[in-house]
Amino acid sequence: MLCILPETDNPYFCLASEEYLLRNFQDDIFMLWQSNDTVVVGKHQNAMGEIDYRYTRERGIKIARRISGGGTVFHDRGNVNFTFILNVAGPQEISFSRFTRPIVEALAQMGIQAETSGRNDLLVEGRKISGNAEHVFKNRVLHHGTLLYQSDLDNLGNAIRVKPGKYTGKAVQSNRSVVANITEFMKEPLPIEQFIDVIMNYQLNSSGKNKKYQFSKDDIEIINRLANEKFETWEWQFGYSPAYSFKNEAKLNGCTLEIHAEIEKCRFMNVRIEGDFYSSKIIDNLAHELTGLPHTYESVERIHQQLGLDVNPEVIYSWF
């Protein structure tokens, strides 16, 4: 098994490296990695329906989509991500417990008694410390998960808070859980760098065949290209979302605004506006101009500017 610690906190590079290793290597892989503030949605989720759009946009929190299914997770420098990529003989060898067991055992070495819950989570004292997901490619399985070590849980909660009923559709929805940091269960918490070392060394020492691996220049070039052409693109992050309906009601300057929109590939397809915030003369114009455009702040703001409408952020964010 090749054990990897990427020398970057770029979430798009790390997610691209998973796909690259899955598709192009034959070796078993274990990787530990971190990223700066990022909301990562599952492959089949509606990104807009999983995030507080205003909160994430105004704070520069990145949005990413991974190639595995499942629910939304939050990454920051207080979180550690682990990735297993293994060759398997058949479906009978694909189980979440096979991949979470080494993590549970490594945590036990530090006095942390974690247990699996349902299919996707690791819990300590009933609180979630890890969310997991899988993706299968031919005879190889990718399993990855988070380890909330010393994350900003307030930031996490705010970034993935969504008003109920605003977004509806057939996309996979996340199950919200009560989360905790691993440090809460440690008498003397280690610096996160040492925590990473413990997890990595446990895996390295689990077999005499395991060894460290560093990405070559060729690896990095290919991964960067994949990150640039796929994972960093709006089309993958948002445009890949299943179709959804959007509805929002707002009070602006003493007026009412009700927006209904059908969205496909994160683009406005059918827009209906009600209330007395916009004049009756402008409603049809606004709906027409937005049709076909991305469901983004920039698109809504630009059309408001073109039509001479109020571009106050409170107005623009009412569309999200």
PDB file of C-alpha atoms in Angstrom:
ATOM      1  CA  MET A   1       0.000   0.000   0.000  1.00  0.00           C
ATOM      2  CA  LEU A   2       1.206   3.481  -0.901  1.00  0.00           C
ATOM      3  CA  CYS A   3       0.747   6.015   1.909  1.00  0.00           C
ATOM      4  CA  ILE A   4       0.478   9.625   0.788  1.00  0.00           C
ATOM      5  CA  LEU A   5       0.478  13.048   2.472  1.00  0.00           C
ATOM      6  CA  PRO A   6      -0.116  15.681  -0.244  1.00  0.00           C
ATOM      7  CA  GLU A   7       1.811  18.914   0.250  1.00  0.00           C
ATOM      8  CA  THR A   8      -1.188  21.162  -0.360  1.00  0.00           C
ATOM      9  CA  ASP A   9      -4.427  22.276   1.265  1.00  0.00           C
ATOM     10  CA  ASN A  10      -6.142  22.871  -2.080  1.00  0.00           C
ATOM     11  CA  PRO A  11      -9.374  20.829  -1.936  1.00  0.00           C
ATOM     12  CA  TYR A  12      -9.685  20.621  -5.718  1.00  0.00           C
ATOM     13  CA  PHE A  13      -6.189  19.169  -6.075  1.00  0.00           C
ATOM     14  CA  CYS A  14      -6.856  16.618  -3.339  1.00  0.00           C
ATOM     15  CA  LEU A  15     -10.216  15.551  -4.766  1.00  0.00           C
ATOM     16  CA  ALA A  16      -8.649  15.303  -8.224  1.00  0.00           C
ATOM     17  CA  SER A  17      -5.795  13.233  -6.805  1.00  0.00           C
ATOM     18  CA  GLU A  18      -8.328  10.705  -5.496  1.00  0.00           C
ATOM     19  CA  GLU A  19      -9.832  10.243  -8.951  1.00  0.00           C
ATOM     20  CA  TYR A  20      -6.380  10.091 -10.546  1.00  0.00           C
ATOM     21  CA  LEU A  21      -5.149   7.427  -8.119  1.00  0.00           C
ATOM     22  CA  LEU A  22      -8.373   5.451  -8.456  1.00  0.00           C
ATOM     23  CA  ARG A  23      -8.274   5.337 -12.239  1.00  0.00           C
ATOM     24  CA  ASN A  24      -4.569   5.237 -13.027  1.00  0.00           C
ATOM     25  CA  PHE A  25      -2.815   3.273 -10.258  1.00  0.00           C
ATOM     26  CA  GLN A  26      -3.032  -0.421  -9.488  1.00  0.00           C
ATOM     27  CA  ASP A  27      -1.571  -0.065  -5.997  1.00  0.00           C
ATOM     28  CA  ASP A  28      -3.651   0.082  -2.863  1.00  0.00           C
ATOM     29  CA  ILE A  29      -3.625   3.635  -1.521  1.00  0.00           C
ATOM     30  CA  PHE A  30      -3.968   5.360   1.844  1.00  0.00           C
ATOM     31  CA  MET A  31      -3.942   9.150   1.890  1.00  0.00           C
ATOM     32  CA  LEU A  32      -4.347  11.757   4.618  1.00  0.00           C
ATOM     33  CA  TRP A  33      -5.053  15.308   3.578  1.00  0.00           C
ATOM     34  CA  GLN A  34      -6.418  18.635   4.713  1.00  0.00           C
ATOM     35  CA  SER A  35      -8.003  21.568   2.957  1.00  0.00           C
ATOM     36  CA  ASN A  36      -8.875  25.134   3.776  1.00  0.00           C
ATOM     37  CA  ASP A  37     -12.522  26.071   4.423  1.00  0.00           C
ATOM     38  CA  THR A  38     -14.632  24.075   1.956  1.00  0.00           C
ATOM     39  CA  VAL A  39     -18.123  22.621   1.763  1.00  0.00           C
ATOM     40  CA  VAL A  40     -17.947  19.311  -0.121  1.00  0.00           C
ATOM     41  CA  VAL A  41     -21.206  17.964  -1.527  1.00  0.00           C
ATOM     42  CA  GLY A  42     -21.902  14.429  -2.684  1.00  0.00           C
ATOM     43  CA  LYS A  43     -21.942  13.641  -6.392  1.00  0.00           C
ATOM     44  CA  HIS A  44     -25.738  13.474  -6.639  1.00  0.00           C
ATOM     45  CA  GLN A  45     -26.608  16.444  -4.444  1.00  0.00           C
ATOM     46  CA  ASN A  46     -27.951  19.887  -5.266  1.00  0.00           C
ATOM     47  CA  ALA A  47     -25.119  22.145  -4.121  1.00  0.00           C
ATOM     48  CA  MET A  48     -27.445  25.129  -3.663  1.00  0.00           C
ATOM     49  CA  GLY A  49     -29.717  23.076  -1.440  1.00  0.00           C
ATOM     50  CA  GLU A  50     -26.856  22.095   0.878  1.00  0.00           C
ATOM     51  CA  ILE A  51     -25.211  25.443   1.640  1.00  0.00           C
ATOM     52  CA  ASP A  52     -25.974  28.860   3.043  1.00  0.00           C
ATOM     53  CA  TYR A  53     -25.119  30.608  -0.207  1.00  0.00           C
ATOM     54  CA  ARG A  54     -24.654  34.059   1.293  1.00  0.00           C
ATOM     55  CA  TYR A  55     -22.597  32.869   4.252  1.00  0.00           C
ATOM     56  CA  THR A  56     -20.204  30.805   2.139  1.00  0.00           C
ATOM     57  CA  ARG A  57     -19.871  33.402  -0.615  1.00  0.00           C
ATOM     58  CA  GLU A  58     -19.169  36.332   1.690  1.00  0.00           C
ATOM     59  CA  ARG A  59     -16.577  34.387   3.669  1.00  0.00           C
ATOM     60  CA  GLY A  60     -14.783  32.886   0.700  1.00  0.00           C
ATOM     61  CA  ILE A  61     -15.673  29.320   1.668  1.00  0.00           C
ATOM     62  CA  LYS A  62     -15.062  27.088  -1.325  1.00  0.00           C
ATOM     63  CA  ILE A  63     -17.693  24.741  -2.730  1.00  0.00           C
ATOM     64  CA  ALA A  64     -16.547  21.383  -4.085  1.00  0.00           C
ATOM     65  CA  ARG A  65     -18.214  18.251  -5.432  1.00  0.00           C
ATOM     66  CA  ARG A  66     -16.657  14.832  -4.968  1.00  0.00           C
ATOM     67  CA  ILE A  67     -17.093  11.732  -7.143  1.00  0.00           C
ATOM     68  CA  SER A  68     -18.702   9.664  -4.375  1.00  0.00           C
ATOM     69  CA  GLY A  69     -22.318   9.831  -3.280  1.00  0.00           C
ATOM     70  CA  GLY A  70     -23.625  10.556   0.185  1.00  0.00           C
ATOM     71  CA  GLY A  71     -24.119  13.794   2.063  1.00  0.00           C
ATOM     72  CA  THR A  72     -22.392  17.102   2.543  1.00  0.00           C
ATOM     73  CA  VAL A  73     -19.333  17.583   4.762  1.00  0.00           C
ATOM     74  CA  PHE A  74     -17.262  20.575   5.826  1.00  0.00           C
ATOM     75  CA  HIS A  75     -13.483  20.791   5.662  1.00  0.00           C
ATOM     76  CA  ASP A  76     -11.173  23.226   7.417  1.00  0.00           C
ATOM     77  CA  ARG A  77      -7.651  23.099   8.801  1.00  0.00           C
ATOM     78  CA  GLY A  78      -8.991  21.514  11.975  1.00  0.00           C
ATOM     79  CA  ASN A  79     -10.342  18.551  10.025  1.00  0.00           C
ATOM     80  CA  VAL A  80      -8.351  15.638   8.613  1.00  0.00           C
ATOM     81  CA  ASN A  81      -9.551  13.645   5.612  1.00  0.00           C
ATOM     82  CA  PHE A  82      -8.591  10.032   5.011  1.00  0.00           C
ATOM     83  CA  THR A  83      -8.804   8.129   1.742  1.00  0.00           C
ATOM     84  CA  PHE A  84      -8.503   4.408   1.053  1.00  0.00           C
ATOM     85  CA  ILE A  85      -8.350   3.078  -2.508  1.00  0.00           C
ATOM     86  CA  LEU A  86      -8.224  -0.712  -2.752  1.00  0.00           C
ATOM     87  CA  ASN A  87      -8.508  -3.415  -5.370  1.00  0.00           C
ATOM     88  CA  VAL A  88     -11.439  -5.729  -4.644  1.00  0.00           C
ATOM     89  CA  ALA A  89     -12.438  -9.114  -6.060  1.00  0.00           C
ATOM     90  CA  GLY A  90     -16.156  -8.377  -5.949  1.00  0.00           C
ATOM     91  CA  PRO A  91     -19.019  -6.563  -4.216  1.00  0.00           C
ATOM     92  CA  GLN A  92     -18.727  -8.824  -1.172  1.00  0.00           C
ATOM     93  CA  GLU A  93     -15.429  -7.093  -0.317  1.00  0.00           C
ATOM     94  CA  ILE A  94     -16.958  -3.614  -0.347  1.00  0.00           C
ATOM     95  CA  SER A  95     -18.041  -2.615   3.142  1.00  0.00           C
ATOM     96  CA  PHE A  96     -17.725   0.604   5.089  1.00  0.00           C
ATOM     97  CA  SER A  97     -16.532  -1.260   8.184  1.00  0.00           C
ATOM     98  CA  ARG A  98     -13.527  -2.638   6.311  1.00  0.00           C
ATOM     99  CA  PHE A  99     -12.261   0.908   5.815  1.00  0.00           C
ATOM    100  CA  THR A 100     -13.362   2.523   9.065  1.00  0.00           C
ATOM    101  CA  ARG A 101     -11.908  -0.247  11.246  1.00  0.00           C
ATOM    102  CA  PRO A 102      -8.267   0.908  10.866  1.00  0.00           C
ATOM    103  CA  ILE A 103      -9.340   4.445  11.772  1.00  0.00           C
ATOM    104  CA  VAL A 104     -11.251   3.217  14.838  1.00  0.00           C
ATOM    105  CA  GLU A 105      -8.192   1.195  15.900  1.00  0.00           C
ATOM    106  CA  ALA A 106      -5.832   4.151  15.441  1.00  0.00           C
ATOM    107  CA  LEU A 107      -8.155   6.368  17.478  1.00  0.00           C
ATOM    108  CA  ALA A 108      -8.248   3.722  20.206  1.00  0.00           C
ATOM    109  CA  GLN A 109      -4.463   4.026  20.519  1.00  0.00           C
ATOM    110  CA  MET A 110      -5.103   7.627  21.574  1.00  0.00           C
ATOM    111  CA  GLY A 111      -7.758   6.634  24.089  1.00  0.00           C
ATOM    112  CA  ILE A 112     -10.726   7.531  21.871  1.00  0.00           C
ATOM    113  CA  GLN A 113     -13.499   4.953  21.736  1.00  0.00           C
ATOM    114  CA  ALA A 114     -15.200   5.460  18.369  1.00  0.00           C
ATOM    115  CA  GLU A 115     -17.919   3.270  16.908  1.00  0.00           C
ATOM    116  CA  THR A 116     -19.705   2.960  13.600  1.00  0.00           C
ATOM    117  CA  SER A 117     -23.272   4.175  13.314  1.00  0.00           C
ATOM    118  CA  GLY A 118     -25.602   3.202  10.513  1.00  0.00           C
ATOM    119  CA  ARG A 119     -23.750   3.059   7.232  1.00  0.00           C
ATOM    120  CA  ASN A 120     -21.751   6.255   6.997  1.00  0.00           C
ATOM    121  CA  ASP A 121     -20.721   7.709  10.351  1.00  0.00           C
ATOM    122  CA  LEU A 122     -18.243   7.289  13.183  1.00  0.00           C
ATOM    123  CA  LEU A 123     -19.473   8.395  16.596  1.00  0.00           C
ATOM    124  CA  VAL A 124     -17.909   9.059  19.973  1.00  0.00           C
ATOM    125  CA  GLU A 125     -20.354   9.131  22.881  1.00  0.00           C
ATOM    126  CA  GLY A 126     -23.215   9.427  20.405  1.00  0.00           C
ATOM    127  CA  ARG A 127     -21.811  12.429  18.524  1.00  0.00           C
ATOM    128  CA  LYS A 128     -20.550  12.344  14.957  1.00  0.00           C
ATOM    129  CA  ILE A 129     -16.833  12.808  14.372  1.00  0.00           C
ATOM    130  CA  SER A 130     -16.618  11.342  10.869  1.00  0.00           C
ATOM    131  CA  GLY A 131     -18.764  11.111   7.739  1.00  0.00           C
ATOM    132  CA  ASN A 132     -17.867   8.560   5.051  1.00  0.00           C
ATOM    133  CA  ALA A 133     -18.673   7.813   1.418  1.00  0.00           C
ATOM    134  CA  GLU A 134     -17.592   5.389  -1.330  1.00  0.00           C
ATOM    135  CA  HIS A 135     -17.230   5.194  -5.096  1.00  0.00           C
ATOM    136  CA  VAL A 136     -16.490   2.106  -7.185  1.00  0.00           C
ATOM    137  CA  PHE A 137     -14.523   2.122 -10.444  1.00  0.00           C
ATOM    138  CA  LYS A 138     -14.114  -1.273 -12.142  1.00  0.00           C
ATOM    139  CA  ASN A 139     -12.364  -3.488  -9.574  1.00  0.00           C
ATOM    140  CA  ARG A 140     -11.277  -0.607  -7.342  1.00  0.00           C
ATOM    141  CA  VAL A 141     -13.132   1.070  -4.520  1.00  0.00           C
ATOM    142  CA  LEU A 142     -12.536   4.567  -3.180  1.00  0.00           C
ATOM    143  CA  HIS A 143     -13.544   5.116   0.436  1.00  0.00           C
ATOM    144  CA  HIS A 144     -13.021   8.464   2.094  1.00  0.00           C
ATOM    145  CA  GLY A 145     -14.074  10.176   5.286  1.00  0.00           C
ATOM    146  CA  THR A 146     -13.614  13.188   7.505  1.00  0.00           C
ATOM    147  CA  LEU A 147     -12.120  13.319  10.988  1.00  0.00           C
ATOM    148  CA  LEU A 148     -13.319  16.372  12.893  1.00  0.00           C
ATOM    149  CA  TYR A 149     -10.336  17.008  15.148  1.00  0.00           C
ATOM    150  CA  GLN A 150     -10.435  20.685  16.102  1.00  0.00           C
ATOM    151  CA  SER A 151     -12.737  22.182  13.487  1.00  0.00           C
ATOM    152  CA  ASP A 152     -14.682  25.419  13.868  1.00  0.00           C
ATOM    153  CA  LEU A 153     -18.071  23.817  14.474  1.00  0.00           C
ATOM    154  CA  ASP A 154     -19.917  27.143  14.436  1.00  0.00           C
ATOM    155  CA  ASN A 155     -18.515  27.860  10.983  1.00  0.00           C
ATOM    156  CA  LEU A 156     -19.453  24.337   9.910  1.00  0.00           C
ATOM    157  CA  GLY A 157     -23.023  24.731  11.115  1.00  0.00           C
ATOM    158  CA  ASN A 158     -23.492  28.129   9.507  1.00  0.00           C
ATOM    159  CA  ALA A 159     -22.022  27.079   6.158  1.00  0.00           C
ATOM    160  CA  ILE A 160     -24.426  24.173   5.670  1.00  0.00           C
ATOM    161  CA  ARG A 161     -27.563  25.745   7.156  1.00  0.00           C
ATOM    162  CA  VAL A 162     -30.429  25.988   4.624  1.00  0.00           C
ATOM    163  CA  LYS A 163     -33.938  27.382   5.092  1.00  0.00           C
ATOM    164  CA  PRO A 164     -36.387  24.431   4.891  1.00  0.00           C
ATOM    165  CA  GLY A 165     -38.531  24.371   1.771  1.00  0.00           C
ATOM    166  CA  LYS A 166     -36.411  26.802  -0.206  1.00  0.00           C
ATOM    167  CA  TYR A 167     -34.974  24.117  -2.497  1.00  0.00           C
ATOM    168  CA  THR A 168     -36.934  21.022  -3.513  1.00  0.00           C
ATOM    169  CA  GLY A 169     -36.167  18.236  -5.967  1.00  0.00           C
ATOM    170  CA  LYS A 170     -34.962  14.661  -6.262  1.00  0.00           C
ATOM    171  CA  ALA A 171     -31.354  15.275  -5.237  1.00  0.00           C
ATOM    172  CA  VAL A 172     -29.843  13.278  -2.381  1.00  0.00           C
ATOM    173  CA  GLN A 173     -30.267  15.270   0.821  1.00  0.00           C
ATOM    174  CA  SER A 174     -27.941  15.280   3.801  1.00  0.00           C
ATOM    175  CA  ASN A 175     -28.972  13.968   7.197  1.00  0.00           C
ATOM    176  CA  ARG A 176     -27.920  16.574   9.759  1.00  0.00           C
ATOM    177  CA  SER A 177     -26.210  15.150  12.831  1.00  0.00           C
ATOM    178  CA  VAL A 178     -24.927  16.379  16.183  1.00  0.00           C
ATOM    179  CA  VAL A 179     -21.180  16.696  15.618  1.00  0.00           C
ATOM    180  CA  ALA A 180     -18.174  16.922  17.913  1.00  0.00           C
ATOM    181  CA  ASN A 181     -14.450  17.420  17.700  1.00  0.00           C
ATOM    182  CA  ILE A 182     -12.194  14.519  18.606  1.00  0.00           C
ATOM    183  CA  THR A 183     -10.205  16.791  20.940  1.00  0.00           C
ATOM    184  CA  GLU A 184     -13.259  16.997  23.210  1.00  0.00           C
ATOM    185  CA  PHE A 185     -12.664  13.367  24.142  1.00  0.00           C
ATOM    186  CA  MET A 186      -8.907  13.635  24.785  1.00  0.00           C
ATOM    187  CA  LYS A 187      -7.485  14.428  28.217  1.00  0.00           C
ATOM    188  CA  GLU A 188      -4.422  16.017  26.619  1.00  0.00           C
ATOM    189  CA  PRO A 189      -5.137  16.843  22.960  1.00  0.00           C
ATOM    190  CA  LEU A 190      -2.219  16.466  20.585  1.00  0.00           C
ATOM    191  CA  PRO A 191      -1.289  19.151  18.071  1.00  0.00           C
ATOM    192  CA  ILE A 192      -3.085  18.249  14.859  1.00  0.00           C
ATOM    193  CA  GLU A 193       0.237  17.489  13.152  1.00  0.00           C
ATOM    194  CA  GLN A 194       0.933  14.773  15.730  1.00  0.00           C
ATOM    195  CA  PHE A 195      -2.599  13.442  15.367  1.00  0.00           C
ATOM    196  CA  ILE A 196      -1.976  13.071  11.625  1.00  0.00           C
ATOM    197  CA  ASP A 197       1.327  11.322  12.343  1.00  0.00           C
ATOM    198  CA  VAL A 198      -0.375   8.796  14.635  1.00  0.00           C
ATOM    199  CA  ILE A 199      -2.991   7.918  12.010  1.00  0.00           C
ATOM    200  CA  MET A 200      -0.420   7.698   9.213  1.00  0.00           C
ATOM    201  CA  ASN A 201       2.078   5.657  11.230  1.00  0.00           C
ATOM    202  CA  TYR A 202      -0.634   3.223  12.280  1.00  0.00           C
ATOM    203  CA  GLN A 203      -1.388   2.534   8.635  1.00  0.00           C
ATOM    204  CA  LEU A 204       2.271   2.418   7.597  1.00  0.00           C
ATOM    205  CA  ASN A 205       3.059  -0.091  10.337  1.00  0.00           C
ATOM    206  CA  SER A 206       0.018  -2.296   9.676  1.00  0.00           C
ATOM    207  CA  SER A 207       1.963  -4.172   6.979  1.00  0.00           C
ATOM    208  CA  GLY A 208       5.600  -4.526   6.026  1.00  0.00           C
ATOM    209  CA  LYS A 209       4.573  -3.870   2.418  1.00  0.00           C
ATOM    210  CA  ASN A 210       3.252  -0.385   3.123  1.00  0.00           C
ATOM    211  CA  LYS A 211       5.473   2.539   2.156  1.00  0.00           C
ATOM    212  CA  LYS A 212       5.362   6.297   1.741  1.00  0.00           C
ATOM    213  CA  TYR A 213       4.807   7.763  -1.701  1.00  0.00           C
ATOM    214  CA  GLN A 214       5.287  11.303  -2.988  1.00  0.00           C
ATOM    215  CA  PHE A 215       3.595  12.561  -6.118  1.00  0.00           C
ATOM    216  CA  SER A 216       5.994  12.874  -9.053  1.00  0.00           C
ATOM    217  CA  LYS A 217       6.117  15.917 -11.311  1.00  0.00           C
ATOM    218  CA  ASP A 218       4.098  13.975 -13.888  1.00  0.00           C
ATOM    219  CA  ASP A 219       1.519  13.033 -11.241  1.00  0.00           C
ATOM    220  CA  ILE A 220       1.162  16.655 -10.163  1.00  0.00           C
ATOM    221  CA  GLU A 221       0.822  17.897 -13.736  1.00  0.00           C
ATOM    222  CA  ILE A 222      -1.974  15.426 -14.497  1.00  0.00           C
ATOM    223  CA  ILE A 223      -3.757  16.064 -11.184  1.00  0.00           C
ATOM    224  CA  ASN A 224      -3.587  19.834 -11.661  1.00  0.00           C
ATOM    225  CA  ARG A 225      -5.072  19.463 -15.135  1.00  0.00           C
ATOM    226  CA  LEU A 226      -7.922  17.329 -13.794  1.00  0.00           C
ATOM    227  CA  ALA A 227      -8.541  19.795 -10.975  1.00  0.00           C
ATOM    228  CA  ASN A 228      -8.583  22.709 -13.413  1.00  0.00           C
ATOM    229  CA  GLU A 229     -10.769  21.050 -16.036  1.00  0.00           C
ATOM    230  CA  LYS A 230     -13.247  19.413 -13.656  1.00  0.00           C
ATOM    231  CA  PHE A 231     -13.175  20.009  -9.920  1.00  0.00           C
ATOM    232  CA  GLU A 232     -12.576  23.778 -10.020  1.00  0.00           C
ATOM    233  CA  THR A 233     -15.303  24.424 -12.595  1.00  0.00           C
ATOM    234  CA  TRP A 234     -18.735  25.882 -11.845  1.00  0.00           C
ATOM    235  CA  GLU A 235     -20.186  23.265 -14.200  1.00  0.00           C
ATOM    236  CA  TRP A 236     -19.035  20.467 -11.876  1.00  0.00           C
ATOM    237  CA  GLN A 237     -19.546  22.221  -8.538  1.00  0.00           C
ATOM    238  CA  PHE A 238     -23.042  23.562  -9.301  1.00  0.00           C
ATOM    239  CA  GLY A 239     -24.069  22.710 -12.864  1.00  0.00           C
ATOM    240  CA  TYR A 240     -23.926  18.965 -12.171  1.00  0.00           C
ATOM    241  CA  SER A 241     -26.745  19.351  -9.628  1.00  0.00           C
ATOM    242  CA  PRO A 242     -30.034  17.562 -10.386  1.00  0.00           C
ATOM    243  CA  ALA A 243     -32.944  19.790 -11.413  1.00  0.00           C
ATOM    244  CA  TYR A 244     -34.618  21.614  -8.540  1.00  0.00           C
ATOM    245  CA  SER A 245     -37.351  24.081  -7.704  1.00  0.00           C
ATOM    246  CA  PHE A 246     -36.563  27.271  -5.800  1.00  0.00           C
ATOM    247  CA  LYS A 247     -39.010  29.276  -3.721  1.00  0.00           C
ATOM    248  CA  ASN A 248     -38.327  32.227  -1.460  1.00  0.00           C
ATOM    249  CA  GLU A 249     -40.349  34.936   0.204  1.00  0.00           C
ATOM    250  CA  ALA A 250     -38.822  38.200   1.387  1.00  0.00           C
ATOM    251  CA  LYS A 251     -39.770  41.571   2.838  1.00  0.00           C
ATOM    252  CA  LEU A 252     -37.769  44.351   1.195  1.00  0.00           C
ATOM    253  CA  ASN A 253     -38.235  48.069   1.885  1.00  0.00           C
ATOM    254  CA  GLY A 254     -41.706  47.400   3.216  1.00  0.00           C
ATOM    255  CA  CYS A 255     -42.684  45.467   0.087  1.00  0.00           C
ATOM    256  CA  THR A 256     -43.265  41.770  -0.480  1.00  0.00           C
ATOM    257  CA  LEU A 257     -41.374  39.562  -2.911  1.00  0.00           C
ATOM    258  CA  GLU A 258     -42.101  35.951  -3.751  1.00  0.00           C
ATOM    259  CA  ILE A 259     -39.873  34.123  -6.211  1.00  0.00           C
ATOM    260  CA  HIS A 260     -40.601  30.762  -7.838  1.00  0.00           C
ATOM    261  CA  ALA A 261     -38.051  29.249 -10.226  1.00  0.00           C
ATOM    262  CA  GLU A 262     -37.443  25.944 -11.959  1.00  0.00           C
ATOM    263  CA  ILE A 263     -33.723  25.303 -12.243  1.00  0.00           C
ATOM    264  CA  GLU A 264     -31.929  22.813 -14.502  1.00  0.00           C
ATOM    265  CA  LYS A 265     -28.157  22.329 -14.432  1.00  0.00           C
ATOM    266  CA  CYS A 266     -28.202  25.261 -12.004  1.00  0.00           C
ATOM    267  CA  ARG A 267     -29.663  27.570 -14.678  1.00  0.00           C
ATOM    268  CA  PHE A 268     -32.974  29.429 -14.560  1.00  0.00           C
ATOM    269  CA  MET A 269     -35.508  27.691 -16.815  1.00  0.00           C
ATOM    270  CA  ASN A 270     -38.822  29.105 -15.630  1.00  0.00           C
ATOM    271  CA  VAL A 271     -39.159  32.138 -13.363  1.00  0.00           C
ATOM    272  CA  ARG A 272     -42.306  33.487 -11.739  1.00  0.00           C
ATOM    273  CA  ILE A 273     -42.271  36.637  -9.615  1.00  0.00           C
ATOM    274  CA  GLU A 274     -45.069  37.781  -7.310  1.00  0.00           C
ATOM    275  CA  GLY A 275     -45.545  40.607  -4.812  1.00  0.00           C
ATOM    276  CA  ASP A 276     -45.220  44.377  -5.025  1.00  0.00           C
ATOM    277  CA  PHE A 277     -41.444  44.828  -4.757  1.00  0.00           C
ATOM    278  CA  TYR A 278     -40.934  44.923  -8.527  1.00  0.00           C
ATOM    279  CA  SER A 279     -43.277  46.966 -10.696  1.00  0.00           C
ATOM    280  CA  SER A 280     -45.697  44.985 -12.862  1.00  0.00           C
ATOM    281  CA  LYS A 281     -43.971  46.390 -15.953  1.00  0.00           C
ATOM    282  CA  ILE A 282     -40.599  44.922 -15.017  1.00  0.00           C
ATOM    283  CA  ILE A 283     -41.611  41.458 -13.768  1.00  0.00           C
ATOM    284  CA  ASP A 284     -41.926  39.798 -17.185  1.00  0.00           C
ATOM    285  CA  ASN A 285     -38.748  41.473 -18.403  1.00  0.00           C
ATOM    286  CA  LEU A 286     -36.762  40.299 -15.398  1.00  0.00           C
ATOM    287  CA  ALA A 287     -38.036  36.727 -15.659  1.00  0.00           C
ATOM    288  CA  HIS A 288     -37.268  36.635 -19.383  1.00  0.00           C
ATOM    289  CA  GLU A 289     -33.738  38.011 -19.015  1.00  0.00           C
ATOM    290  CA  LEU A 290     -32.840  35.533 -16.276  1.00  0.00           C
ATOM    291  CA  THR A 291     -34.015  32.485 -18.227  1.00  0.00           C
ATOM    292  CA  GLY A 292     -31.053  30.346 -19.269  1.00  0.00           C
ATOM    293  CA  LEU A 293     -28.584  32.123 -16.992  1.00  0.00           C
ATOM    294  CA  PRO A 294     -26.699  30.451 -14.131  1.00  0.00           C
ATOM    295  CA  HIS A 295     -28.305  30.632 -10.695  1.00  0.00           C
ATOM    296  CA  THR A 296     -25.479  32.803  -9.366  1.00  0.00           C
ATOM    297  CA  TYR A 297     -25.208  36.111  -7.558  1.00  0.00           C
ATOM    298  CA  GLU A 298     -23.308  37.572 -10.499  1.00  0.00           C
ATOM    299  CA  SER A 299     -26.027  36.671 -13.023  1.00  0.00           C
ATOM    300  CA  VAL A 300     -28.861  38.081 -10.922  1.00  0.00           C
ATOM    301  CA  GLU A 301     -26.910  41.242 -10.117  1.00  0.00           C
ATOM    302  CA  ARG A 302     -25.976  41.829 -13.765  1.00  0.00           C
ATOM    303  CA  ILE A 303     -29.583  41.574 -14.997  1.00  0.00           C
ATOM    304  CA  HIS A 304     -30.739  43.925 -12.237  1.00  0.00           C
ATOM    305  CA  GLN A 305     -28.090  46.410 -13.342  1.00  0.00           C
ATOM    306  CA  GLN A 306     -29.122  46.111 -16.992  1.00  0.00           C
ATOM    307  CA  LEU A 307     -32.748  46.812 -16.094  1.00  0.00           C
ATOM    308  CA  GLY A 308     -31.891  49.691 -13.771  1.00  0.00           C
ATOM    309  CA  LEU A 309     -33.085  47.840 -10.671  1.00  0.00           C
ATOM    310  CA  ASP A 310     -31.904  47.936  -7.071  1.00  0.00           C
ATOM    311  CA  VAL A 311     -28.684  45.918  -6.667  1.00  0.00           C
ATOM    312  CA  ASN A 312     -28.526  46.084  -2.880  1.00  0.00           C
ATOM    313  CA  PRO A 313     -27.196  42.718  -1.610  1.00  0.00           C
ATOM    314  CA  GLU A 314     -30.408  42.172   0.361  1.00  0.00           C
ATOM    315  CA  VAL A 315     -32.288  42.238  -2.945  1.00  0.00           C
ATOM    316  CA  ILE A 316     -29.872  40.013  -4.845  1.00  0.00           C
ATOM    317  CA  TYR A 317     -29.558  37.434  -2.050  1.00  0.00           C
ATOM    318  CA  SER A 318     -33.346  37.068  -1.945  1.00  0.00           C
ATOM    319  CA  TRP A 319     -32.836  34.990  -5.113  1.00  0.00           C
ATOM    320  CA  PHE A 320     -30.893  32.367  -3.121  1.00  0.00           C
TER     321      PHE A 320
END
